[in-house]
Amino acid sequence: MKIAVSGKGGVGKTTFSSLMIRALDAAGKHVLAIDADPDANLAGAIGINGADGITPISEMKSLIFERTGAQPGSIGQFFSLNPKVDDLPDALSVKMNNIKMMRLGGIEKGGAGCFCPESSLLKALVRHVVVVRDEVVVMDMEAGIEHLGRGTARAVDKLIIVVEPGRRSIDTAGHIRDLAGQIGLTEILLVGNKVRGEKDRAFLEKHLSDFAFLGFLPYDAALIEADLEGVSPYDMSRAAQQTVQQMIAKLQ
Ligand SMILES: Nc1ncnc2c1ncn2[C@@H]1O[C@H](COP(=O)(O)OP(=O)(O)OP(=O)(O)O)[C@@H](O)[C@H]1O
Ligand SMILES: [Mg+2]
């Protein structure tokens, strides 16, 4: 099962991804967790010790050079579009229980997107992880699906778009669906997050009636507390644990 998580900034992508990852781990699955959001801290949300100290792969300059044949950030040089990456998930991931976590990091973007050694390496890595590895993969992305190329998208089982009660998150969901459609990714499910009651739920269902919902995660002060305290949301909210367990059961 390969799951990619996207949605507007701040809707709860990292919170939701970390809950899924921990719940899958607790259910005995081997999980490969991919932090594909340059600003995110998925490791911290999972509850991995020393999360702040994890170097993103995009900043591993000698690795990028070794694998692609060119220095990161270089323009106009030849570099490999198909670098060796199959050893990286085991070599570079940080481990906790049955979870392996990789932090991809950000890429400096030029006008027409980045066509550079570091993006070549990250794309190849994501492709490998999604297409070849047999763990459950959960990828926490930004408000887009930048790391997914056409070949990778075909191997993604579900794109989960997190939405919250609000117009902008609804608009973003539509935009992400358009982008996904362009690369052939049509298996899309929504998760309604920060839902304060029946009115919020009805709002989301009304304005996103042409989407399918995997479920709804209630607004939960314990999740904010987890963020403030720097602990995993999974360890702070039994209610969120149970909700996400139900979602996982529906996915299988
Ligand atoms: N169900 C919820 N109830 C209350 N607060 C929540 C809920 N889900 C997430 N939050 C809070 O919303 C904030 C944003 O959550 P999170 O970081 O998971 O979002 P994100 O989509 O990953 O953000 P970004 O776009 O910055 O990566 C955090 O403070 C988090 O604690
Ligand atoms: Mg995030």
PDB file of C-alpha atoms and ligand atoms in Angstrom:
ATOM      1  CA  MET A   1       0.000   0.000   0.000  1.00  0.00           C
ATOM      2  CA  LYS A   2       1.446   3.331  -1.103  1.00  0.00           C
ATOM      3  CA  ILE A   3      -0.193   6.446   0.266  1.00  0.00           C
ATOM      4  CA  ALA A   4       0.590  10.073  -0.559  1.00  0.00           C
ATOM      5  CA  VAL A   5      -0.830  12.849   1.632  1.00  0.00           C
ATOM      6  CA  SER A   6      -1.376  16.390   0.376  1.00  0.00           C
ATOM      7  CA  GLY A   7      -3.563  19.407   1.120  1.00  0.00           C
ATOM      8  CA  LYS A   8      -3.428  23.141   1.803  1.00  0.00           C
ATOM      9  CA  GLY A   9      -0.788  24.486   4.194  1.00  0.00           C
ATOM     10  CA  GLY A  10      -1.674  23.941   7.830  1.00  0.00           C
ATOM     11  CA  VAL A  11      -4.669  21.634   7.288  1.00  0.00           C
ATOM     12  CA  GLY A  12      -3.029  18.828   9.248  1.00  0.00           C
ATOM     13  CA  LYS A  13      -1.093  16.788   6.671  1.00  0.00           C
ATOM     14  CA  THR A  14       1.784  16.077   9.034  1.00  0.00           C
ATOM     15  CA  THR A  15      -0.499  15.388  11.983  1.00  0.00           C
ATOM     16  CA  PHE A  16      -2.601  12.984   9.918  1.00  0.00           C
ATOM     17  CA  SER A  17       0.418  11.308   8.282  1.00  0.00           C
ATOM     18  CA  SER A  18       2.077  10.738  11.650  1.00  0.00           C
ATOM     19  CA  LEU A  19      -1.122   9.247  13.086  1.00  0.00           C
ATOM     20  CA  MET A  20      -1.383   6.881  10.115  1.00  0.00           C
ATOM     21  CA  ILE A  21       2.263   5.879  10.355  1.00  0.00           C
ATOM     22  CA  ARG A  22       2.097   5.161  14.074  1.00  0.00           C
ATOM     23  CA  ALA A  23      -1.203   3.291  13.758  1.00  0.00           C
ATOM     24  CA  LEU A  24       0.167   1.141  10.919  1.00  0.00           C
ATOM     25  CA  ASP A  25       3.276   0.439  12.983  1.00  0.00           C
ATOM     26  CA  ALA A  26       1.150  -0.505  15.978  1.00  0.00           C
ATOM     27  CA  ALA A  27      -0.746  -2.904  13.714  1.00  0.00           C
ATOM     28  CA  GLY A  28       2.542  -4.670  12.950  1.00  0.00           C
ATOM     29  CA  LYS A  29       3.162  -3.232   9.473  1.00  0.00           C
ATOM     30  CA  HIS A  30       6.562  -2.176   8.225  1.00  0.00           C
ATOM     31  CA  VAL A  31       6.222   1.455   7.280  1.00  0.00           C
ATOM     32  CA  LEU A  32       8.441   3.667   5.187  1.00  0.00           C
ATOM     33  CA  ALA A  33       7.636   7.251   6.125  1.00  0.00           C
ATOM     34  CA  ILE A  34       8.701   9.930   3.662  1.00  0.00           C
ATOM     35  CA  ASP A  35       8.870  13.562   4.690  1.00  0.00           C
ATOM     36  CA  ALA A  36       8.586  15.264   1.325  1.00  0.00           C
ATOM     37  CA  ASP A  37       7.631  18.696   2.637  1.00  0.00           C
ATOM     38  CA  PRO A  38      10.661  21.013   2.854  1.00  0.00           C
ATOM     39  CA  ASP A  39       9.293  22.752   5.955  1.00  0.00           C
ATOM     40  CA  ALA A  40       7.768  19.788   7.694  1.00  0.00           C
ATOM     41  CA  ASN A  41       8.867  17.865  10.701  1.00  0.00           C
ATOM     42  CA  LEU A  42       7.310  14.492  10.235  1.00  0.00           C
ATOM     43  CA  ALA A  43       9.969  12.803  12.356  1.00  0.00           C
ATOM     44  CA  GLY A  44       9.000  14.882  15.383  1.00  0.00           C
ATOM     45  CA  ALA A  45       5.318  14.139  14.849  1.00  0.00           C
ATOM     46  CA  ILE A  46       6.067  10.429  14.640  1.00  0.00           C
ATOM     47  CA  GLY A  47       7.921  10.720  17.936  1.00  0.00           C
ATOM     48  CA  ILE A  48      11.431   9.950  16.706  1.00  0.00           C
ATOM     49  CA  ASN A  49      14.134  11.107  19.107  1.00  0.00           C
ATOM     50  CA  GLY A  50      16.507  13.760  17.793  1.00  0.00           C
ATOM     51  CA  ALA A  51      14.117  14.599  14.968  1.00  0.00           C
ATOM     52  CA  ASP A  52      15.567  18.081  14.526  1.00  0.00           C
ATOM     53  CA  GLY A  53      19.024  16.702  13.792  1.00  0.00           C
ATOM     54  CA  ILE A  54      18.081  14.652  10.737  1.00  0.00           C
ATOM     55  CA  THR A  55      19.863  15.952   7.635  1.00  0.00           C
ATOM     56  CA  PRO A  56      17.573  16.170   4.615  1.00  0.00           C
ATOM     57  CA  ILE A  57      18.779  14.166   1.634  1.00  0.00           C
ATOM     58  CA  SER A  58      18.695  17.276  -0.563  1.00  0.00           C
ATOM     59  CA  GLU A  59      21.507  18.679   1.618  1.00  0.00           C
ATOM     60  CA  MET A  60      23.734  15.598   1.362  1.00  0.00           C
ATOM     61  CA  LYS A  61      26.053  17.181  -1.156  1.00  0.00           C
ATOM     62  CA  SER A  62      28.617  14.413  -1.452  1.00  0.00           C
ATOM     63  CA  LEU A  63      25.901  11.778  -1.818  1.00  0.00           C
ATOM     64  CA  ILE A  64      24.239  13.786  -4.589  1.00  0.00           C
ATOM     65  CA  PHE A  65      27.591  14.147  -6.341  1.00  0.00           C
ATOM     66  CA  GLU A  66      28.450  10.474  -5.901  1.00  0.00           C
ATOM     67  CA  ARG A  67      25.117   9.280  -7.278  1.00  0.00           C
ATOM     68  CA  THR A  68      24.389  11.776 -10.027  1.00  0.00           C
ATOM     69  CA  GLY A  69      27.893  12.763 -11.110  1.00  0.00           C
ATOM     70  CA  ALA A  70      27.276  16.472 -10.643  1.00  0.00           C
ATOM     71  CA  GLN A  71      27.407  18.975  -7.798  1.00  0.00           C
ATOM     72  CA  PRO A  72      24.062  20.033  -6.332  1.00  0.00           C
ATOM     73  CA  GLY A  73      22.865  23.351  -7.691  1.00  0.00           C
ATOM     74  CA  SER A  74      24.985  23.053 -10.808  1.00  0.00           C
ATOM     75  CA  ILE A  75      23.450  24.164 -14.037  1.00  0.00           C
ATOM     76  CA  GLY A  76      24.370  23.072 -17.512  1.00  0.00           C
ATOM     77  CA  GLN A  77      26.311  20.000 -16.381  1.00  0.00           C
ATOM     78  CA  PHE A  78      25.524  16.450 -17.291  1.00  0.00           C
ATOM     79  CA  PHE A  79      24.072  14.361 -14.485  1.00  0.00           C
ATOM     80  CA  SER A  80      22.430  11.000 -14.206  1.00  0.00           C
ATOM     81  CA  LEU A  81      18.668  10.886 -14.580  1.00  0.00           C
ATOM     82  CA  ASN A  82      18.654   7.380 -13.227  1.00  0.00           C
ATOM     83  CA  PRO A  83      20.987   7.377 -10.205  1.00  0.00           C
ATOM     84  CA  LYS A  84      21.400   4.339  -7.994  1.00  0.00           C
ATOM     85  CA  VAL A  85      19.056   4.683  -5.014  1.00  0.00           C
ATOM     86  CA  ASP A  86      17.992   1.173  -4.003  1.00  0.00           C
ATOM     87  CA  ASP A  87      20.316   1.096  -0.968  1.00  0.00           C
ATOM     88  CA  LEU A  88      19.249   4.505   0.335  1.00  0.00           C
ATOM     89  CA  PRO A  89      16.034   3.665   2.221  1.00  0.00           C
ATOM     90  CA  ASP A  90      17.921   1.281   4.481  1.00  0.00           C
ATOM     91  CA  ALA A  91      21.123   3.317   4.656  1.00  0.00           C
ATOM     92  CA  LEU A  92      19.661   6.754   5.232  1.00  0.00           C
ATOM     93  CA  SER A  93      16.452   6.227   7.132  1.00  0.00           C
ATOM     94  CA  VAL A  94      16.002   6.893  10.816  1.00  0.00           C
ATOM     95  CA  LYS A  95      14.354   3.997  12.599  1.00  0.00           C
ATOM     96  CA  MET A  96      11.736   3.659  15.290  1.00  0.00           C
ATOM     97  CA  ASN A  97       9.933   0.349  15.907  1.00  0.00           C
ATOM     98  CA  ASN A  98       8.898  -0.883  12.449  1.00  0.00           C
ATOM     99  CA  ILE A  99       9.102   2.599  10.988  1.00  0.00           C
ATOM    100  CA  LYS A 100      11.838   3.839   8.678  1.00  0.00           C
ATOM    101  CA  MET A 101      11.736   7.561   8.066  1.00  0.00           C
ATOM    102  CA  MET A 102      13.448   9.570   5.337  1.00  0.00           C
ATOM    103  CA  ARG A 103      13.559  13.338   5.111  1.00  0.00           C
ATOM    104  CA  LEU A 104      13.841  14.515   1.512  1.00  0.00           C
ATOM    105  CA  GLY A 105      14.292  18.253   2.069  1.00  0.00           C
ATOM    106  CA  GLY A 106      13.706  21.168  -0.248  1.00  0.00           C
ATOM    107  CA  ILE A 107      15.029  22.045  -3.645  1.00  0.00           C
ATOM    108  CA  GLU A 108      15.769  25.565  -4.849  1.00  0.00           C
ATOM    109  CA  LYS A 109      13.306  26.142  -7.608  1.00  0.00           C
ATOM    110  CA  GLY A 110      14.081  28.026 -10.765  1.00  0.00           C
ATOM    111  CA  GLY A 111      11.439  29.571 -12.982  1.00  0.00           C
ATOM    112  CA  ALA A 112      10.516  26.415 -14.813  1.00  0.00           C
ATOM    113  CA  GLY A 113      10.947  24.050 -11.881  1.00  0.00           C
ATOM    114  CA  CYS A 114      14.246  22.510 -10.933  1.00  0.00           C
ATOM    115  CA  PHE A 115      16.058  20.330 -13.393  1.00  0.00           C
ATOM    116  CA  CYS A 116      19.126  19.658 -11.313  1.00  0.00           C
ATOM    117  CA  PRO A 117      21.092  16.796  -9.745  1.00  0.00           C
ATOM    118  CA  GLU A 118      19.332  16.942  -6.378  1.00  0.00           C
ATOM    119  CA  SER A 119      15.852  16.789  -7.889  1.00  0.00           C
ATOM    120  CA  SER A 120      16.966  13.910 -10.108  1.00  0.00           C
ATOM    121  CA  LEU A 121      18.111  11.982  -7.029  1.00  0.00           C
ATOM    122  CA  LEU A 122      14.949  12.707  -5.008  1.00  0.00           C
ATOM    123  CA  LYS A 123      12.650  11.805  -7.880  1.00  0.00           C
ATOM    124  CA  ALA A 124      14.509   8.551  -8.462  1.00  0.00           C
ATOM    125  CA  LEU A 125      14.339   7.778  -4.748  1.00  0.00           C
ATOM    126  CA  VAL A 126      10.601   8.439  -4.522  1.00  0.00           C
ATOM    127  CA  ARG A 127      10.031   6.393  -7.677  1.00  0.00           C
ATOM    128  CA  HIS A 128      12.012   3.501  -6.225  1.00  0.00           C
ATOM    129  CA  VAL A 129      10.253   3.628  -2.880  1.00  0.00           C
ATOM    130  CA  VAL A 130       6.789   3.782  -4.394  1.00  0.00           C
ATOM    131  CA  VAL A 131       7.284   1.382  -7.275  1.00  0.00           C
ATOM    132  CA  VAL A 132       9.695  -1.216  -5.912  1.00  0.00           C
ATOM    133  CA  ARG A 133       9.713  -1.365  -2.092  1.00  0.00           C
ATOM    134  CA  ASP A 134       7.142  -3.587  -0.482  1.00  0.00           C
ATOM    135  CA  GLU A 135       6.589  -1.787   2.812  1.00  0.00           C
ATOM    136  CA  VAL A 136       3.610   0.407   3.401  1.00  0.00           C
ATOM    137  CA  VAL A 137       4.720   3.856   2.266  1.00  0.00           C
ATOM    138  CA  VAL A 138       3.225   7.053   3.677  1.00  0.00           C
ATOM    139  CA  MET A 139       4.463  10.271   2.104  1.00  0.00           C
ATOM    140  CA  ASP A 140       3.801  13.647   3.730  1.00  0.00           C
ATOM    141  CA  MET A 141       3.868  16.225   0.922  1.00  0.00           C
ATOM    142  CA  GLU A 142       3.334  19.913   0.476  1.00  0.00           C
ATOM    143  CA  ALA A 143       0.240  21.495  -1.062  1.00  0.00           C
ATOM    144  CA  GLY A 144       1.107  19.871  -4.352  1.00  0.00           C
ATOM    145  CA  ILE A 145       2.420  16.602  -5.671  1.00  0.00           C
ATOM    146  CA  GLU A 146       5.755  17.772  -6.878  1.00  0.00           C
ATOM    147  CA  HIS A 147       7.762  14.653  -6.207  1.00  0.00           C
ATOM    148  CA  LEU A 148       5.452  12.447  -8.202  1.00  0.00           C
ATOM    149  CA  GLY A 149       6.179  11.848 -11.839  1.00  0.00           C
ATOM    150  CA  ARG A 150       3.893   9.914 -14.133  1.00  0.00           C
ATOM    151  CA  GLY A 151       5.550   6.537 -13.555  1.00  0.00           C
ATOM    152  CA  THR A 152       5.500   7.005  -9.789  1.00  0.00           C
ATOM    153  CA  ALA A 153       1.921   8.238  -9.715  1.00  0.00           C
ATOM    154  CA  ARG A 154       0.708   5.036 -11.307  1.00  0.00           C
ATOM    155  CA  ALA A 155       2.073   3.051  -8.374  1.00  0.00           C
ATOM    156  CA  VAL A 156       0.463   5.266  -5.713  1.00  0.00           C
ATOM    157  CA  ASP A 157      -2.585   3.430  -4.392  1.00  0.00           C
ATOM    158  CA  LYS A 158      -4.234   6.413  -2.750  1.00  0.00           C
ATOM    159  CA  LEU A 159      -3.694  10.131  -2.763  1.00  0.00           C
ATOM    160  CA  ILE A 160      -5.229  11.411   0.452  1.00  0.00           C
ATOM    161  CA  ILE A 161      -6.063  15.098   0.419  1.00  0.00           C
ATOM    162  CA  VAL A 162      -6.578  16.548   3.889  1.00  0.00           C
ATOM    163  CA  VAL A 163      -9.207  19.281   4.043  1.00  0.00           C
ATOM    164  CA  GLU A 164     -10.538  21.465   6.837  1.00  0.00           C
ATOM    165  CA  PRO A 165     -13.816  23.342   7.007  1.00  0.00           C
ATOM    166  CA  GLY A 166     -12.946  26.446   4.977  1.00  0.00           C
ATOM    167  CA  ARG A 167     -13.118  27.671   1.402  1.00  0.00           C
ATOM    168  CA  ARG A 168      -9.403  27.765   0.700  1.00  0.00           C
ATOM    169  CA  SER A 169      -8.755  24.192   1.642  1.00  0.00           C
ATOM    170  CA  ILE A 170     -11.644  23.174  -0.617  1.00  0.00           C
ATOM    171  CA  ASP A 171     -10.197  25.148  -3.537  1.00  0.00           C
ATOM    172  CA  THR A 172      -6.781  23.603  -2.926  1.00  0.00           C
ATOM    173  CA  ALA A 173      -8.295  20.111  -2.969  1.00  0.00           C
ATOM    174  CA  GLY A 174      -9.719  20.797  -6.425  1.00  0.00           C
ATOM    175  CA  HIS A 175      -6.381  22.116  -7.609  1.00  0.00           C
ATOM    176  CA  ILE A 176      -4.497  19.089  -6.300  1.00  0.00           C
ATOM    177  CA  ARG A 177      -6.989  16.786  -7.999  1.00  0.00           C
ATOM    178  CA  ASP A 178      -6.343  18.566 -11.310  1.00  0.00           C
ATOM    179  CA  LEU A 179      -2.583  18.166 -10.908  1.00  0.00           C
ATOM    180  CA  ALA A 180      -3.009  14.513  -9.970  1.00  0.00           C
ATOM    181  CA  GLY A 181      -5.251  13.890 -12.962  1.00  0.00           C
ATOM    182  CA  GLN A 182      -2.557  15.235 -15.279  1.00  0.00           C
ATOM    183  CA  ILE A 183      -0.190  12.463 -14.201  1.00  0.00           C
ATOM    184  CA  GLY A 184      -2.834   9.761 -14.172  1.00  0.00           C
ATOM    185  CA  LEU A 185      -3.431   9.613 -10.434  1.00  0.00           C
ATOM    186  CA  THR A 186      -7.157   9.352  -9.921  1.00  0.00           C
ATOM    187  CA  GLU A 187      -7.404   7.276  -6.733  1.00  0.00           C
ATOM    188  CA  ILE A 188      -8.181  10.154  -4.415  1.00  0.00           C
ATOM    189  CA  LEU A 189      -9.750  10.160  -0.969  1.00  0.00           C
ATOM    190  CA  LEU A 190     -10.401  13.076   1.340  1.00  0.00           C
ATOM    191  CA  VAL A 191      -9.900  13.282   5.074  1.00  0.00           C
ATOM    192  CA  GLY A 192     -11.884  16.039   6.746  1.00  0.00           C
ATOM    193  CA  ASN A 193      -9.774  17.382   9.611  1.00  0.00           C
ATOM    194  CA  LYS A 194     -10.437  19.794  12.495  1.00  0.00           C
ATOM    195  CA  VAL A 195     -14.129  18.998  12.284  1.00  0.00           C
ATOM    196  CA  ARG A 196     -15.963  20.694  15.173  1.00  0.00           C
ATOM    197  CA  GLY A 197     -19.313  18.993  14.700  1.00  0.00           C
ATOM    198  CA  GLU A 198     -22.078  18.057  12.344  1.00  0.00           C
ATOM    199  CA  LYS A 199     -22.157  21.505  10.737  1.00  0.00           C
ATOM    200  CA  ASP A 200     -18.478  21.323   9.694  1.00  0.00           C
ATOM    201  CA  ARG A 201     -18.916  17.828   8.359  1.00  0.00           C
ATOM    202  CA  ALA A 202     -21.986  18.829   6.355  1.00  0.00           C
ATOM    203  CA  PHE A 203     -20.096  21.847   4.972  1.00  0.00           C
ATOM    204  CA  LEU A 204     -17.286  19.635   3.680  1.00  0.00           C
ATOM    205  CA  GLU A 205     -19.620  17.015   2.261  1.00  0.00           C
ATOM    206  CA  LYS A 206     -21.698  19.665   0.505  1.00  0.00           C
ATOM    207  CA  HIS A 207     -18.789  21.541  -1.065  1.00  0.00           C
ATOM    208  CA  LEU A 208     -16.792  18.448  -1.942  1.00  0.00           C
ATOM    209  CA  SER A 209     -19.669  16.245  -3.006  1.00  0.00           C
ATOM    210  CA  ASP A 210     -17.821  14.887  -6.029  1.00  0.00           C
ATOM    211  CA  PHE A 211     -15.033  13.481  -3.838  1.00  0.00           C
ATOM    212  CA  ALA A 212     -15.069  10.340  -1.688  1.00  0.00           C
ATOM    213  CA  PHE A 213     -14.261  10.732   2.014  1.00  0.00           C
ATOM    214  CA  LEU A 214     -12.113   8.263   3.886  1.00  0.00           C
ATOM    215  CA  GLY A 215     -13.279   9.780   7.146  1.00  0.00           C
ATOM    216  CA  PHE A 216     -13.286  12.759   9.489  1.00  0.00           C
ATOM    217  CA  LEU A 217     -10.891  13.667  12.264  1.00  0.00           C
ATOM    218  CA  PRO A 218     -12.509  15.825  14.941  1.00  0.00           C
ATOM    219  CA  TYR A 219     -10.998  19.069  16.133  1.00  0.00           C
ATOM    220  CA  ASP A 220      -8.966  17.897  19.108  1.00  0.00           C
ATOM    221  CA  ALA A 221      -7.154  20.177  21.558  1.00  0.00           C
ATOM    222  CA  ALA A 222      -4.856  17.290  22.507  1.00  0.00           C
ATOM    223  CA  LEU A 223      -3.368  17.386  18.996  1.00  0.00           C
ATOM    224  CA  ILE A 224      -2.462  21.061  19.340  1.00  0.00           C
ATOM    225  CA  GLU A 225      -1.014  20.304  22.744  1.00  0.00           C
ATOM    226  CA  ALA A 226       1.127  17.587  21.186  1.00  0.00           C
ATOM    227  CA  ASP A 227       2.469  20.101  18.665  1.00  0.00           C
ATOM    228  CA  LEU A 228       3.261  22.611  21.414  1.00  0.00           C
ATOM    229  CA  GLU A 229       4.915  20.011  23.617  1.00  0.00           C
ATOM    230  CA  GLY A 230       6.869  18.485  20.727  1.00  0.00           C
ATOM    231  CA  VAL A 231       5.443  15.019  21.279  1.00  0.00           C
ATOM    232  CA  SER A 232       3.695  12.716  18.849  1.00  0.00           C
ATOM    233  CA  PRO A 233      -0.036  13.402  18.355  1.00  0.00           C
ATOM    234  CA  TYR A 234      -0.456   9.629  18.432  1.00  0.00           C
ATOM    235  CA  ASP A 235       0.718   9.529  22.041  1.00  0.00           C
ATOM    236  CA  MET A 236      -1.584  12.374  23.071  1.00  0.00           C
ATOM    237  CA  SER A 237      -4.996  11.408  21.758  1.00  0.00           C
ATOM    238  CA  ARG A 238      -6.693   8.065  22.146  1.00  0.00           C
ATOM    239  CA  ALA A 239      -9.640   9.428  20.137  1.00  0.00           C
ATOM    240  CA  ALA A 240      -7.412  10.296  17.175  1.00  0.00           C
ATOM    241  CA  GLN A 241      -5.769   6.858  17.387  1.00  0.00           C
ATOM    242  CA  GLN A 242      -9.125   5.157  17.101  1.00  0.00           C
ATOM    243  CA  THR A 243     -10.361   7.355  14.259  1.00  0.00           C
ATOM    244  CA  VAL A 244      -7.243   6.691  12.238  1.00  0.00           C
ATOM    245  CA  GLN A 245      -7.402   2.943  12.933  1.00  0.00           C
ATOM    246  CA  GLN A 246     -10.884   2.943  11.415  1.00  0.00           C
ATOM    247  CA  MET A 247      -9.599   4.774   8.358  1.00  0.00           C
ATOM    248  CA  ILE A 248      -6.812   2.220   7.899  1.00  0.00           C
ATOM    249  CA  ALA A 249      -9.346  -0.606   8.114  1.00  0.00           C
ATOM    250  CA  LYS A 250     -11.322   1.070   5.315  1.00  0.00           C
ATOM    251  CA  LEU A 251      -8.219   1.392   3.145  1.00  0.00           C
ATOM    252  CA  GLN A 252      -7.434  -2.309   3.156  1.00  0.00           C
TER     253      GLN A 252
HETATM  254  N1  LIG B   1      -7.731  17.533  14.322  1.00  0.00           N
HETATM  255  C1  LIG B   1      -7.057  18.614  14.779  1.00  0.00           C
HETATM  256  N2  LIG B   1      -7.538  19.331  15.804  1.00  0.00           N
HETATM  257  C2  LIG B   1      -6.901  20.422  16.262  1.00  0.00           C
HETATM  258  N3  LIG B   1      -5.728  20.858  15.780  1.00  0.00           N
HETATM  259  C3  LIG B   1      -5.179  20.177  14.767  1.00  0.00           C
HETATM  260  C4  LIG B   1      -5.804  19.021  14.205  1.00  0.00           C
HETATM  261  N4  LIG B   1      -5.001  18.556  13.211  1.00  0.00           N
HETATM  262  C5  LIG B   1      -3.939  19.391  13.151  1.00  0.00           C
HETATM  263  N5  LIG B   1      -4.039  20.368  14.087  1.00  0.00           N
HETATM  264  C6  LIG B   1      -3.097  21.463  14.332  1.00  0.00           C
HETATM  265  O1  LIG B   1      -3.002  22.254  13.176  1.00  0.00           O
HETATM  266  C7  LIG B   1      -1.676  22.735  13.010  1.00  0.00           C
HETATM  267  C8  LIG B   1      -1.155  22.338  11.649  1.00  0.00           C
HETATM  268  O2  LIG B   1      -1.060  20.931  11.594  1.00  0.00           O
HETATM  269  P1  LIG B   1       0.034  20.214  10.694  1.00  0.00           P
HETATM  270  O3  LIG B   1       1.380  20.741  10.971  1.00  0.00           O
HETATM  271  O4  LIG B   1      -0.193  18.750  10.826  1.00  0.00           O
HETATM  272  O5  LIG B   1      -0.437  20.702   9.267  1.00  0.00           O
HETATM  273  P2  LIG B   1       0.298  20.598   7.871  1.00  0.00           P
HETATM  274  O6  LIG B   1      -0.768  20.532   6.852  1.00  0.00           O
HETATM  275  O7  LIG B   1       1.287  19.501   7.904  1.00  0.00           O
HETATM  276  O8  LIG B   1       1.041  21.988   7.814  1.00  0.00           O
HETATM  277  P3  LIG B   1       2.181  22.471   6.808  1.00  0.00           P
HETATM  278  O9  LIG B   1       1.460  22.836   5.546  1.00  0.00           O
HETATM  279  O10 LIG B   1       2.784  23.649   7.502  1.00  0.00           O
HETATM  280  O11 LIG B   1       3.122  21.315   6.641  1.00  0.00           O
HETATM  281  C9  LIG B   1      -0.862  22.138  14.153  1.00  0.00           C
HETATM  282  O12 LIG B   1      -0.767  23.084  15.189  1.00  0.00           O
HETATM  283  C10 LIG B   1      -1.687  20.956  14.589  1.00  0.00           C
HETATM  284  O13 LIG B   1      -1.508  20.638  15.954  1.00  0.00           O
HETATM  285 MG    MG B   2       3.302  19.516   7.435  1.00  0.00          MG
END
